[in-house]
PDB file of C-alpha atoms and ligand atoms in Angstrom:
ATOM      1  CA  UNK S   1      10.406   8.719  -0.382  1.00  0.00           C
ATOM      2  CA  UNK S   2       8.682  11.872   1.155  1.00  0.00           C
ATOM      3  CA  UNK S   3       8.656   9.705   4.859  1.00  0.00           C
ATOM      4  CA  UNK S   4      12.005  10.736   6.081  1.00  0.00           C
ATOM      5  CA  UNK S   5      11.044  14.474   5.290  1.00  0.00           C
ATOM      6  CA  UNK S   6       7.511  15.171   7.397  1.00  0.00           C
ATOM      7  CA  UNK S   7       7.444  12.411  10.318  1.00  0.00           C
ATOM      8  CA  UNK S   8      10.636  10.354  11.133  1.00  0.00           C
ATOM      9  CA  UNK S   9      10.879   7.243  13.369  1.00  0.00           C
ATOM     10  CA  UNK S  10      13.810   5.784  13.896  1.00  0.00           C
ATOM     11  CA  UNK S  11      13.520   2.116  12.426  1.00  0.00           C
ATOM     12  CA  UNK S  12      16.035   0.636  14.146  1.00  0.00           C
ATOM     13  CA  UNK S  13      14.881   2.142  17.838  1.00  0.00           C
ATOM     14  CA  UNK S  14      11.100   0.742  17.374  1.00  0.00           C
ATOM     15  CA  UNK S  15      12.752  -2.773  15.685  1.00  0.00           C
ATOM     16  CA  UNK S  16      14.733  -3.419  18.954  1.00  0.00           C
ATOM     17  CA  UNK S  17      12.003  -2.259  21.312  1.00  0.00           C
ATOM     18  CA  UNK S  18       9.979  -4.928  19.180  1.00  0.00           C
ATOM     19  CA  UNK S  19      11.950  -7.861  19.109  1.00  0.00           C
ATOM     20  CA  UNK S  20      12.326  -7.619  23.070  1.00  0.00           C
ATOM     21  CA  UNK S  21       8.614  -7.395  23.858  1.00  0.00           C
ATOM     22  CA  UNK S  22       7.973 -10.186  21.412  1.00  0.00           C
ATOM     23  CA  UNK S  23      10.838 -12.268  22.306  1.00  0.00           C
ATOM     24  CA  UNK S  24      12.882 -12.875  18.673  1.00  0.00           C
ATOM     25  CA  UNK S  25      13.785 -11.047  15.750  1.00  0.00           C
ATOM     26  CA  UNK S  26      12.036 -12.379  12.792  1.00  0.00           C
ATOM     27  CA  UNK S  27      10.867 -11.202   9.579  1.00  0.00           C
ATOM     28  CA  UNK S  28       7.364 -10.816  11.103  1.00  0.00           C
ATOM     29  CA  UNK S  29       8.888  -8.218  13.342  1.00  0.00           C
ATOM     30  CA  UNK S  30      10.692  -6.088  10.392  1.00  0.00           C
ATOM     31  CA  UNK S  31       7.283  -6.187   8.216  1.00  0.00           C
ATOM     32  CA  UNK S  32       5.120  -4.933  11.457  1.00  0.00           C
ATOM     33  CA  UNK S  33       7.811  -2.230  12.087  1.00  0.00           C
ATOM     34  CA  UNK S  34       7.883  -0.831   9.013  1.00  0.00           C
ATOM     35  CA  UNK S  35       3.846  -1.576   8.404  1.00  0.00           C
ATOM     36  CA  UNK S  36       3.170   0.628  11.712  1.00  0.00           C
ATOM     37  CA  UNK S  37       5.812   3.841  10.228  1.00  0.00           C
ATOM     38  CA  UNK S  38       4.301   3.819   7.171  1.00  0.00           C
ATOM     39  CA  UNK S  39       0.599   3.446   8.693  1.00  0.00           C
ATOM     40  CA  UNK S  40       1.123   6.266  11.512  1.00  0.00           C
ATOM     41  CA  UNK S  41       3.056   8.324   8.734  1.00  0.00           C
ATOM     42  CA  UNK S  42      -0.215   8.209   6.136  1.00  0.00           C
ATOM     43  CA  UNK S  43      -2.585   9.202   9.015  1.00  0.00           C
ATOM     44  CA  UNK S  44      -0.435  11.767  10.070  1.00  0.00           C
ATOM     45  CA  UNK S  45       0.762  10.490  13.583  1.00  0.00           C
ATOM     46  CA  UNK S  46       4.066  11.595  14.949  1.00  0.00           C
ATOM     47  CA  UNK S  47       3.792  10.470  18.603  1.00  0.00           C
ATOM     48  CA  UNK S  48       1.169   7.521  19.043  1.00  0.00           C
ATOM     49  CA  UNK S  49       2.798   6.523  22.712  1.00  0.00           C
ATOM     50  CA  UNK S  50       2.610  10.530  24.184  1.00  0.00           C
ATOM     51  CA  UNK S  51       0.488  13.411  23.015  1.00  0.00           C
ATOM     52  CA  UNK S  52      -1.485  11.663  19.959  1.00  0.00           C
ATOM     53  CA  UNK S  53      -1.927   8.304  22.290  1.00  0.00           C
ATOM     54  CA  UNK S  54      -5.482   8.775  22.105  1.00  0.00           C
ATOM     55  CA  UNK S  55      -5.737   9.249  18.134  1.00  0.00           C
ATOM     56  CA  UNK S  56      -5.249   6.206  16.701  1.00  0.00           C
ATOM     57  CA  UNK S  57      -7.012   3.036  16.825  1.00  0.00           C
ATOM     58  CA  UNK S  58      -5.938   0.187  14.388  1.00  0.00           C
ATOM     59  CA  UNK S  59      -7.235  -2.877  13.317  1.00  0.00           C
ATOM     60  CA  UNK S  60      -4.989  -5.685  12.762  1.00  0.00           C
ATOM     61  CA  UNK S  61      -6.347  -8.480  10.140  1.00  0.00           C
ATOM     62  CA  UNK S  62      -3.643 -10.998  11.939  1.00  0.00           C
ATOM     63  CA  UNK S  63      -2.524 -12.340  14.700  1.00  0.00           C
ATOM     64  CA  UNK S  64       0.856 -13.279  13.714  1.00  0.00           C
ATOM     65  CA  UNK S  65       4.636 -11.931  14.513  1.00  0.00           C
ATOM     66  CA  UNK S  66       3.828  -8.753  13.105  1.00  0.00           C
ATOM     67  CA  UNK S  67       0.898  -8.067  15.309  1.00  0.00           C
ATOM     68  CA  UNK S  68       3.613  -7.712  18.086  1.00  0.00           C
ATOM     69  CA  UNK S  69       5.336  -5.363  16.350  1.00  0.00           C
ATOM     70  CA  UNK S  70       2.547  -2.873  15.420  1.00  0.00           C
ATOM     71  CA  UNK S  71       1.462  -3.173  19.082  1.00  0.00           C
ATOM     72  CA  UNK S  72       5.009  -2.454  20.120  1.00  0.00           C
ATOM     73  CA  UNK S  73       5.124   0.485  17.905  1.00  0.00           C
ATOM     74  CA  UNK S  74       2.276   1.991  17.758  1.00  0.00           C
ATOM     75  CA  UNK S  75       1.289   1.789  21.948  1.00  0.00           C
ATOM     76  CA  UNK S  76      -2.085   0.482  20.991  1.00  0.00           C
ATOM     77  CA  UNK S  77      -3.044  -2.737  22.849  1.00  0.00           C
ATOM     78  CA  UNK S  78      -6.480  -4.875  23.005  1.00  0.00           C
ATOM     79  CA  UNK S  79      -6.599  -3.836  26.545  1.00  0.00           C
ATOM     80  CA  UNK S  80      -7.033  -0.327  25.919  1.00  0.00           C
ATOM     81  CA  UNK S  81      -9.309  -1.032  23.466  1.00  0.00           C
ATOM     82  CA  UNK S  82      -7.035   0.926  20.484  1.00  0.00           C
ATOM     83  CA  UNK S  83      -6.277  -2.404  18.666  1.00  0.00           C
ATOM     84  CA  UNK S  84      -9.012  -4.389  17.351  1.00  0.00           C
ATOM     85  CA  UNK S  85      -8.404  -8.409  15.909  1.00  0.00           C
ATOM     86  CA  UNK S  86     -10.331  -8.710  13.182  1.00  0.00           C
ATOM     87  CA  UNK S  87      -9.831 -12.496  12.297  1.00  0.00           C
ATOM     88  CA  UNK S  88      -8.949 -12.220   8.837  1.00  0.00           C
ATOM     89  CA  UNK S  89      -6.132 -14.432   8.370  1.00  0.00           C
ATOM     90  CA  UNK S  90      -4.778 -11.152   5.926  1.00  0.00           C
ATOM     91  CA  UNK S  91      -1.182  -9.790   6.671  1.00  0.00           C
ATOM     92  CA  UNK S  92      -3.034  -6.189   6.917  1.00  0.00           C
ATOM     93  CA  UNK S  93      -3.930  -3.577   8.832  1.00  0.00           C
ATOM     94  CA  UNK S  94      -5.685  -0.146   9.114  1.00  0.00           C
ATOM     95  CA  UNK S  95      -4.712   2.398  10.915  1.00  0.00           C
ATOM     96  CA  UNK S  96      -7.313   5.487  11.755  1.00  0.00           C
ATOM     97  CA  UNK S  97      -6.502   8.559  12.825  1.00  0.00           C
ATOM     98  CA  UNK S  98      -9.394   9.732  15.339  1.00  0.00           C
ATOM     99  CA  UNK S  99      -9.172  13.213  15.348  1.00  0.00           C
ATOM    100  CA  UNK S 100      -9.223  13.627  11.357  1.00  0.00           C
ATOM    101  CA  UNK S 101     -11.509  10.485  10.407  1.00  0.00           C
ATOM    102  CA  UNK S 102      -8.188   9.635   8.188  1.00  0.00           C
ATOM    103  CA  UNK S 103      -8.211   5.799   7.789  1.00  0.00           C
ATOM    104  CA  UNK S 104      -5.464   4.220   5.527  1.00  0.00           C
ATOM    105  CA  UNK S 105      -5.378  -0.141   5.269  1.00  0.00           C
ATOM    106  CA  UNK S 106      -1.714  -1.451   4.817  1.00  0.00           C
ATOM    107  CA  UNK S 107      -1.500  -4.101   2.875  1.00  0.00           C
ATOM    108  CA  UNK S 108       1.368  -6.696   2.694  1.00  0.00           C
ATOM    109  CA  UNK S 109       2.303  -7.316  -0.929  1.00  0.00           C
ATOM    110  CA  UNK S 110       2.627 -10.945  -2.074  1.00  0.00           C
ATOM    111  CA  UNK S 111       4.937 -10.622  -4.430  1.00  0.00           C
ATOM    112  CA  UNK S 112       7.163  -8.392  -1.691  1.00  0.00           C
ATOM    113  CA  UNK S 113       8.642 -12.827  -0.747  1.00  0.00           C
ATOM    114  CA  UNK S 114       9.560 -13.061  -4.317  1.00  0.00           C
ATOM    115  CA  UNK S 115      11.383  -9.712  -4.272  1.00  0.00           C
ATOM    116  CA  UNK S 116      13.265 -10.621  -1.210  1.00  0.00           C
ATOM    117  CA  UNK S 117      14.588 -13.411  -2.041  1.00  0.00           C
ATOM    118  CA  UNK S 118      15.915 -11.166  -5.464  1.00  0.00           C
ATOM    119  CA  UNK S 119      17.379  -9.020  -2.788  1.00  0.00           C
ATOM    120  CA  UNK S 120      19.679 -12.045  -1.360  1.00  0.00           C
ATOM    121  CA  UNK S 121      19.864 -14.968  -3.716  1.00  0.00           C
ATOM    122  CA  UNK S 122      22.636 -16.410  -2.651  1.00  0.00           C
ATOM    123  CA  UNK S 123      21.607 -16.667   0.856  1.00  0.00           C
ATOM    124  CA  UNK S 124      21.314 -20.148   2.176  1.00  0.00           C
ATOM    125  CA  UNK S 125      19.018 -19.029   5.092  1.00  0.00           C
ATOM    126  CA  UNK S 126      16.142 -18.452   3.214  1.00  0.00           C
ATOM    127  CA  UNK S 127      14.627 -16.856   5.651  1.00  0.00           C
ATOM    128  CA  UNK S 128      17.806 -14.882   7.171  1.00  0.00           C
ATOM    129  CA  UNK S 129      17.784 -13.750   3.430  1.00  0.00           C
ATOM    130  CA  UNK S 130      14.257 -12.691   3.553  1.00  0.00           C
ATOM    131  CA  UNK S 131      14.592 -10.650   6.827  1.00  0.00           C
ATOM    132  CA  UNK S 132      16.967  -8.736   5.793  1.00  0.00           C
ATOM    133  CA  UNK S 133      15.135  -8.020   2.305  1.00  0.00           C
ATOM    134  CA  UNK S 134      12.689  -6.530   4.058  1.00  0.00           C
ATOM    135  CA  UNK S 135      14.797  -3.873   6.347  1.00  0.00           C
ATOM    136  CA  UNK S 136      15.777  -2.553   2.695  1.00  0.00           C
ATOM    137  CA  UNK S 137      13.070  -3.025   0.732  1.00  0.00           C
ATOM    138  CA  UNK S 138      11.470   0.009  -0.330  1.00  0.00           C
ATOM    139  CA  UNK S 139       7.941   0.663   1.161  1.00  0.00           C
ATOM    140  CA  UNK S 140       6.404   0.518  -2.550  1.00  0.00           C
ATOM    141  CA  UNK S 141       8.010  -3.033  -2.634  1.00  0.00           C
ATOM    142  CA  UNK S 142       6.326  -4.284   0.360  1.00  0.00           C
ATOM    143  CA  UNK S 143       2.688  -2.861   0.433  1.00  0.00           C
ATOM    144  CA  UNK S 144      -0.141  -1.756  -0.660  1.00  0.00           C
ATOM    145  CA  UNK S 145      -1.740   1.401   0.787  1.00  0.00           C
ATOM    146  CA  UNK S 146      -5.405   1.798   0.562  1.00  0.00           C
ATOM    147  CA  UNK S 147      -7.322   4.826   1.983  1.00  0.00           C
ATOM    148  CA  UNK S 148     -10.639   2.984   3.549  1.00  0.00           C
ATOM    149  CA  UNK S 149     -13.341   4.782   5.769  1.00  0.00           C
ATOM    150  CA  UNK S 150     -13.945   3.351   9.427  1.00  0.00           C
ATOM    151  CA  UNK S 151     -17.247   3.043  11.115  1.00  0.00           C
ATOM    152  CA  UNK S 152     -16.286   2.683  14.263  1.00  0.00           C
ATOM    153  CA  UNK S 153     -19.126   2.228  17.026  1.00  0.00           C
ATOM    154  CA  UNK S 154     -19.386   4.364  20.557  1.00  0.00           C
ATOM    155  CA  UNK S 155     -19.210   0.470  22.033  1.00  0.00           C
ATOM    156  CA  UNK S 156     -16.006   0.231  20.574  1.00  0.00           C
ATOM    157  CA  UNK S 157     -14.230   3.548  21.998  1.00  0.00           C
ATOM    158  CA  UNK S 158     -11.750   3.289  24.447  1.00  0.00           C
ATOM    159  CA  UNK S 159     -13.367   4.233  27.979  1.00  0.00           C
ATOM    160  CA  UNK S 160     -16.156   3.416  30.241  1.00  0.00           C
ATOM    161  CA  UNK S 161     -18.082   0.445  29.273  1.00  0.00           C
ATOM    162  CA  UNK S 162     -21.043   2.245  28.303  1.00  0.00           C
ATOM    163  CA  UNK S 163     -23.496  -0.639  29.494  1.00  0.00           C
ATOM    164  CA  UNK S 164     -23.404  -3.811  31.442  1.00  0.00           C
ATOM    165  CA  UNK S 165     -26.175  -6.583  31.827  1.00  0.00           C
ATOM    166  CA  UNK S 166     -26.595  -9.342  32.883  1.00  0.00           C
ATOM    167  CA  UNK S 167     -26.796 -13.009  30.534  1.00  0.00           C
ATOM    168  CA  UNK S 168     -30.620 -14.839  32.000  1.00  0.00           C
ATOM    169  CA  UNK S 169     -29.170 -17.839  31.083  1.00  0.00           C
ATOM    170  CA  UNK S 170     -25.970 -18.079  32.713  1.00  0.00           C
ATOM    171  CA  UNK S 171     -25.871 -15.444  34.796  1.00  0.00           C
ATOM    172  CA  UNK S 172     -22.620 -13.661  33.960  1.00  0.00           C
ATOM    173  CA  UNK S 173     -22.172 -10.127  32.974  1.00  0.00           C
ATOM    174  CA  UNK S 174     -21.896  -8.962  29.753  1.00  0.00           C
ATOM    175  CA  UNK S 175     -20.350  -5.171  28.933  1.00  0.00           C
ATOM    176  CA  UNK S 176     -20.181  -3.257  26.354  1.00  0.00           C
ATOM    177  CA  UNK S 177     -22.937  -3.873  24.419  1.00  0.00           C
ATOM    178  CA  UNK S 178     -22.198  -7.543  23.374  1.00  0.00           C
ATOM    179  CA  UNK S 179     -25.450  -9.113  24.746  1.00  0.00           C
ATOM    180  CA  UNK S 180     -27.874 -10.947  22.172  1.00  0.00           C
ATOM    181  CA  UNK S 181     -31.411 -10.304  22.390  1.00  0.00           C
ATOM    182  CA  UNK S 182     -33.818 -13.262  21.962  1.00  0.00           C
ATOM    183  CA  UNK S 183     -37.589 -12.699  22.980  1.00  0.00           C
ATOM    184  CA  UNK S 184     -36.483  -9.591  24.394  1.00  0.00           C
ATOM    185  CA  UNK S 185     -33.971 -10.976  27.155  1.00  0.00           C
ATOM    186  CA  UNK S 186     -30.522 -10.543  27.131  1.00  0.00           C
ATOM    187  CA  UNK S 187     -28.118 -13.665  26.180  1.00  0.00           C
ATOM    188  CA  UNK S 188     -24.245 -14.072  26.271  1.00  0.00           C
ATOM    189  CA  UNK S 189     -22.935 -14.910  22.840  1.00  0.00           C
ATOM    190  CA  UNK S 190     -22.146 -18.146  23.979  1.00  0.00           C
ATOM    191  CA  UNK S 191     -25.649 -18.772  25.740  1.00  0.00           C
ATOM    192  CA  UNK S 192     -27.009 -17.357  22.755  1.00  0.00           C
ATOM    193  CA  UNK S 193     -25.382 -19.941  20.579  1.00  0.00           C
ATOM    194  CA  UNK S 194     -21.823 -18.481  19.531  1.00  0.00           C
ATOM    195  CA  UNK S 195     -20.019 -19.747  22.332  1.00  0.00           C
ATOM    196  CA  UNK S 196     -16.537 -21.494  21.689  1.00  0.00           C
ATOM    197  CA  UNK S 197     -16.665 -23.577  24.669  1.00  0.00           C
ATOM    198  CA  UNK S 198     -18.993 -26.386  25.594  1.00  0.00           C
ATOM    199  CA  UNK S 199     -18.642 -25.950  29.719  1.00  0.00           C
ATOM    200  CA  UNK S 200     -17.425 -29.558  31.281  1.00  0.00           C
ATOM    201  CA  UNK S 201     -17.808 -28.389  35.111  1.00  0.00           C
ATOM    202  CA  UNK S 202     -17.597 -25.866  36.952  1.00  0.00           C
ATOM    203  CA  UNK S 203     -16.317 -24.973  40.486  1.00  0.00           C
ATOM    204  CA  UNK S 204     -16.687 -21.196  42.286  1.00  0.00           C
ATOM    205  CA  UNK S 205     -20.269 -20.905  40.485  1.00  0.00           C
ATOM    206  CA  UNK S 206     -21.704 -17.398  41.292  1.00  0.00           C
ATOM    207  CA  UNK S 207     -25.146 -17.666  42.396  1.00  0.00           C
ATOM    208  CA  UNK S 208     -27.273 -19.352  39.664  1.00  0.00           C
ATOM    209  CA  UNK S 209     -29.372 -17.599  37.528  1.00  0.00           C
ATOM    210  CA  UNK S 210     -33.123 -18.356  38.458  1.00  0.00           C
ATOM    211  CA  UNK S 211     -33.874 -18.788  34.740  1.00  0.00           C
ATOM    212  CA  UNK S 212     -31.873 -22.621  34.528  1.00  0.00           C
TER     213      UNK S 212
HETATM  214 ZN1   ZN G 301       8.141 -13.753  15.496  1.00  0.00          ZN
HETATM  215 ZN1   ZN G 302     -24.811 -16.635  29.213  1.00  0.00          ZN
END
């Protein structure tokens, strides 16, 4: 394929680099490897860890093996706000190129198990078999590539938070723009209803909001 010609990584580099951040080589890591070259590669990225480090934001649709990977390769992290979960439960993600508006969604193909297992069928590590299927695999074998367009909000961007209030019912601050309004007053998502924890006690309390 045209990858080798314009933009090269070196597979087996960015594969070993993964499997010692995540902490085992497994098929996960191969597919998020080769997911990130051929993501960076379609939005034109050479060096996403030095001088394009602040062009490319992705969105990962898992949080699985693979996530590692395309952390590990790709430099961008949840932390620095150039990774975003989006809880899809979809091997997939998008990778957008900042300075172009480029945005191309990698897909993993279903069908790319099936071919694997072609690859090796006389392996009785299925899954051995299945990792190595995939370091050979051709790219058209094991995605889909999808040109999408990205929306993505000034709240969102990498950088200073660009507000921070504070939550009348609990008390706790809230940044970047993730406060719910209700009768004009500013709620946490989880005082406003979408919490994911139901609090049991607490101990260290900041000074209580006057509103409770
Ligand atoms: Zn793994
Ligand atoms: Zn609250």
């Amino acid at each position: 394929m045209q990858l080798e010609e314009k933009i090269s990584f070196d597979f087996t580099g960015l594969l070993a680099e993964s499997v010692k951040i995540h902490g085992h080589l497994c098929a996960g890591q191969v597919l998020g490897v080769r997911m990130s070259m051929l993501g960076l590669r379609e939005i034109g990225i050479t060096d996403p860890k030095g001088s394009d480090r602040k062009n490319v934001i992705i969105f990962v649709e898992m949080d699985r093996c693979a996530t590692d990977a395309v952390q590990s390769v790709t430099g961008c992290s949840l932390g620095k706000r150039s990774m975003k979960f989006m809880d899809y439960g979809k091997m997939a993600a998008t990778f957008l190129n900042l300075k172009t508006g480029k945005a191309m969604r990698i897909i993993a193909r279903e069908d790319s198990r099936q071919k694997a297992k072609e690859h090796f069928p006389e392996s009785d590590n299925k899954y051995a078999g299945q990792l190595e299927a995939y370091k050979i695999m051709t790219e058209e074998d094991l995605f889909e590539v999808m040109e999408v367009r990205v929306a993505i909000r000034p709240e969102d961007m990498p950088g200073r938070p660009l507000r921070r209030v504070r939550c009348e019912a609990c008390g706790e601050h809230v940044q970047d723009m993730r406060e719910v309004y209700r009768d004009g007053k500013p709620l946490c998502v989880s005082c406003a209803g979408g919490g994911y924890y139901v609090v049991e006690s607490s101990e260290f309390k900041v000074q209580s909001s006057k509103i409770l």
